[in-house]
């Protein structure tokens, strides 16, 4: 299970077949993320953070995370990469899937 917190949203995506028995809306399985195995560099004291590495956690086309999020009022108006957060139903996670199907 991975928790993601962004703009007041906390979501859970369970990987594999395990799911919290108390969560009737849980999603299980492969979340189809762009590149969840990202590894540094995450930046240095001199360069500052490199937040672009987090974009590996964007949903790919066909991801069960797409369109299964919850609308959150006063969400700041942008996702992690600066795009509008909702095109139809929101996606689960900090990065909204790209409108053209590319992550």
Rosetta silent file (secondary structure, phi, psi, omega in degrees, C-alpha in Angstrom):
SEQUENCE: XXXXXXXXXXXXXXXXXXXXXXXXXXXXXXXXXXXXXXXXXXXXXXXXXXXXXXXXXXXXXXXXXXXXXXXXXXXXXXXXXXXXXXXXXXXXXXXXXXXXXXX
SCORE:     score description
SCORE:     0.000 S_00000001
   1 L     0.000  139.487  175.006    0.000    0.000    0.000 S_00000001
   2 E  -123.878  133.291  173.181    1.205    3.495   -0.765 S_00000001
   3 E  -101.242  138.957  174.874   -0.245    6.643    0.758 S_00000001
   4 E  -126.256  129.345  176.933    0.003    9.888   -1.137 S_00000001
   5 E  -120.069  126.053 -179.279   -0.833   13.197    0.474 S_00000001
   6 E  -155.280  131.278  175.610   -1.162   16.301   -1.680 S_00000001
   7 L    49.293   43.410  177.837   -3.199   19.478   -1.342 S_00000001
   8 L    79.077   10.627 -179.615   -5.207   18.056    1.538 S_00000001
   9 E  -107.214  134.623  170.038   -5.853   14.739   -0.214 S_00000001
  10 E  -122.950  124.004 -178.771   -4.869   11.387    1.234 S_00000001
  11 E  -126.376  156.749  177.284   -5.316    8.425   -1.071 S_00000001
  12 E  -128.318  129.841  173.068   -4.459    4.773   -0.821 S_00000001
  13 E  -122.261  115.699 -179.785   -3.526    2.497   -3.685 S_00000001
  14 E   -88.143  129.811  177.309   -2.990   -1.089   -2.618 S_00000001
  15 L   -96.745  151.493 -176.522   -0.517   -3.031   -4.719 S_00000001
  16 L    77.454 -149.476 -176.768   -0.908   -6.735   -5.261 S_00000001
  17 L  -104.012   -8.317 -177.610   -4.025   -8.431   -3.935 S_00000001
  18 L   -75.192  141.469  173.825   -4.008   -7.214   -0.321 S_00000001
  19 L  -148.960  151.391  179.748   -6.535   -4.601    0.688 S_00000001
  20 L   -67.893  118.423 -177.005   -7.711   -3.072    3.919 S_00000001
  21 L   -61.610  -19.715 -179.603  -10.873   -4.959    4.865 S_00000001
  22 L   -89.195   -1.491 -177.930  -12.332   -1.772    6.341 S_00000001
  23 L  -110.046   95.468 -176.735  -12.049    0.148    3.050 S_00000001
  24 L   -69.687  -13.744 -178.864  -14.951   -0.838    0.753 S_00000001
  25 L  -104.691   10.301 -176.133  -13.700    1.475   -2.024 S_00000001
  26 L   -60.590  143.473  173.341  -10.091    0.233   -2.083 S_00000001
  27 L  -105.667  139.011  178.713   -8.415   -0.309   -5.441 S_00000001
  28 E  -125.847  163.628  175.676   -5.957   -3.179   -5.782 S_00000001
  29 L   106.485 -169.252 -178.602   -3.472   -4.290   -8.398 S_00000001
  30 L   -72.304  121.247 -179.671   -0.868   -2.635  -10.577 S_00000001
  31 L   -76.110   -4.535  179.876   -1.386    1.154  -10.501 S_00000001
  32 L    52.273   60.143  177.556    0.342    1.459  -13.919 S_00000001
  33 E   -87.828  154.296 -177.257    2.653    4.295  -12.944 S_00000001
  34 L   -56.618  -54.055 -178.813    5.091    5.824  -15.441 S_00000001
  35 L  -159.143   77.011 -176.517    8.253    4.857  -13.539 S_00000001
  36 L   -72.173   -5.331 -179.335    7.740    4.120   -9.839 S_00000001
  37 L   -95.390   28.440 -178.972   11.283    2.787   -9.527 S_00000001
  38 L   -59.549  142.385  173.907   12.828    6.248   -9.751 S_00000001
  39 L  -134.487  151.768 -174.291   16.123    6.632   -8.014 S_00000001
  40 L   -34.346 -177.064    6.712   18.085    9.818   -7.371 S_00000001
  41 L   -79.421  144.124  179.104   19.647   12.111   -7.747 S_00000001
  42 L   -98.107    6.650 -178.834   17.050   14.076   -5.856 S_00000001
  43 E   113.099  173.214  179.768   19.221   17.177   -5.749 S_00000001
  44 E  -134.374  174.158  176.687   21.960   18.498   -3.534 S_00000001
  45 L   -60.716  -33.032 -179.975   22.414   21.306   -1.061 S_00000001
  46 L   -78.081  -40.437 -175.162   23.894   23.339   -3.921 S_00000001
  47 L   -89.362  -20.997 -174.106   21.318   22.522   -6.614 S_00000001
  48 E    84.208 -178.891 -177.400   18.224   22.274   -4.443 S_00000001
  49 E   -69.754  156.169  175.510   15.547   19.601   -4.826 S_00000001
  50 L  -118.531   78.776 -174.324   14.806   17.916   -8.142 S_00000001
  51 H   -66.033  -13.540  179.199   11.062   17.351   -7.904 S_00000001
  52 H   -59.943  -25.327  179.074   10.873   16.104  -11.488 S_00000001
  53 H   -63.272  -25.418  179.605   11.869   12.636  -10.302 S_00000001
  54 H   -70.416  -16.044 -179.904    8.456   12.380   -8.628 S_00000001
  55 H   -67.592  -11.299  172.227    6.793   12.490  -12.049 S_00000001
  56 H   -63.725  -16.017  179.708    7.610    8.787  -12.327 S_00000001
  57 H   -94.112   12.061  174.897    4.573    8.329  -10.096 S_00000001
  58 L   -72.749  147.177  178.340    2.193    9.773  -12.710 S_00000001
  59 E   -75.008  139.117  173.741   -0.477    7.328  -13.936 S_00000001
  60 L   -82.456  162.231  173.285   -0.008    5.774  -17.383 S_00000001
  61 L   -53.789  136.780 -178.495   -2.958    5.441  -19.780 S_00000001
  62 L    88.805   -2.469  179.987   -5.193    2.638  -18.536 S_00000001
  63 L   -65.028  138.975  175.923   -4.201    3.117  -14.892 S_00000001
  64 L   -68.266   -8.368  178.131   -6.946    2.290  -12.368 S_00000001
  65 L   -78.920  -22.047 -176.615   -5.985    5.567  -10.653 S_00000001
  66 L   -73.116  124.672  177.257   -7.365    7.641  -13.545 S_00000001
  67 L    76.602    8.471 -178.059  -10.826    9.007  -12.833 S_00000001
  68 L  -115.196   17.230  177.054  -11.103    7.301   -9.440 S_00000001
  69 L   -85.925 -174.303 -179.850  -10.086   10.174   -7.159 S_00000001
  70 L  -118.980  134.781  176.155  -12.270   12.401   -5.013 S_00000001
  71 L   -65.283  130.496 -179.993  -13.073   16.033   -5.734 S_00000001
  72 L  -120.077  119.728  177.733  -11.468   18.204   -3.067 S_00000001
  73 L   -67.632  152.467  177.749  -12.665   21.791   -2.630 S_00000001
  74 L    53.848   47.998 -175.342  -10.011   24.516   -2.379 S_00000001
  75 L   -86.054    0.885 -179.945   -7.337   22.180   -3.802 S_00000001
  76 L    94.867  -12.291  173.569   -5.056   24.957   -5.035 S_00000001
  77 L    79.054    2.263 -179.725   -6.042   24.616   -8.681 S_00000001
  78 L  -145.719  148.531  172.812   -2.950   22.699   -9.859 S_00000001
  79 L   -87.177 -171.141 -175.022   -1.537   19.188   -9.598 S_00000001
  80 L   -58.681  -37.380 -178.110    2.086   18.398   -8.746 S_00000001
  81 L   -89.779    2.617  176.721    3.367   19.277  -12.217 S_00000001
  82 L    94.800    6.202  179.732    1.287   22.487  -12.364 S_00000001
  83 L   -85.783  157.174  174.021   -1.528   21.198  -14.591 S_00000001
  84 L   -56.206  138.675 -171.512   -5.228   21.751  -13.841 S_00000001
  85 L   -74.459  -25.894 -175.262   -6.195   19.002  -11.400 S_00000001
  86 L  -129.057  131.396  167.061   -9.411   17.699  -12.934 S_00000001
  87 L  -128.809   90.670 -168.566  -10.448   16.830  -16.455 S_00000001
  88 L    87.231 -141.345  176.746  -13.620   14.966  -15.685 S_00000001
  89 L   -72.518  145.636 -179.472  -13.320   12.947  -12.483 S_00000001
  90 L   -69.816  154.066  174.361  -10.051   13.493  -10.613 S_00000001
  91 L   -87.581  158.584  174.522   -7.254   10.960  -10.669 S_00000001
  92 L   -79.554  134.164  175.864   -5.840    9.392   -7.516 S_00000001
  93 L   108.555  179.473 -174.366   -2.491   10.860   -6.491 S_00000001
  94 L   -82.001  -15.207 -176.971   -0.564   14.078   -6.808 S_00000001
  95 L  -119.608  121.438  175.967   -0.242   13.980  -10.612 S_00000001
  96 L   -75.813  138.749  176.672   -3.263   14.113  -12.922 S_00000001
  97 L   -60.572  147.602 -177.739   -2.931   11.943  -16.015 S_00000001
  98 L   -67.131  142.202 -177.046   -2.170   13.954  -19.143 S_00000001
  99 L   -64.871  -23.662 -179.382   -5.249   14.895  -21.213 S_00000001
 100 L   -92.499    8.736  178.426   -3.690   13.507  -24.403 S_00000001
 101 L    89.833   -9.604  176.429   -3.048   10.109  -22.798 S_00000001
 102 L   -86.699  146.724  178.623    0.674   10.703  -22.265 S_00000001
 103 L   -82.943    0.000    0.000    1.963   10.609  -18.709 S_00000001
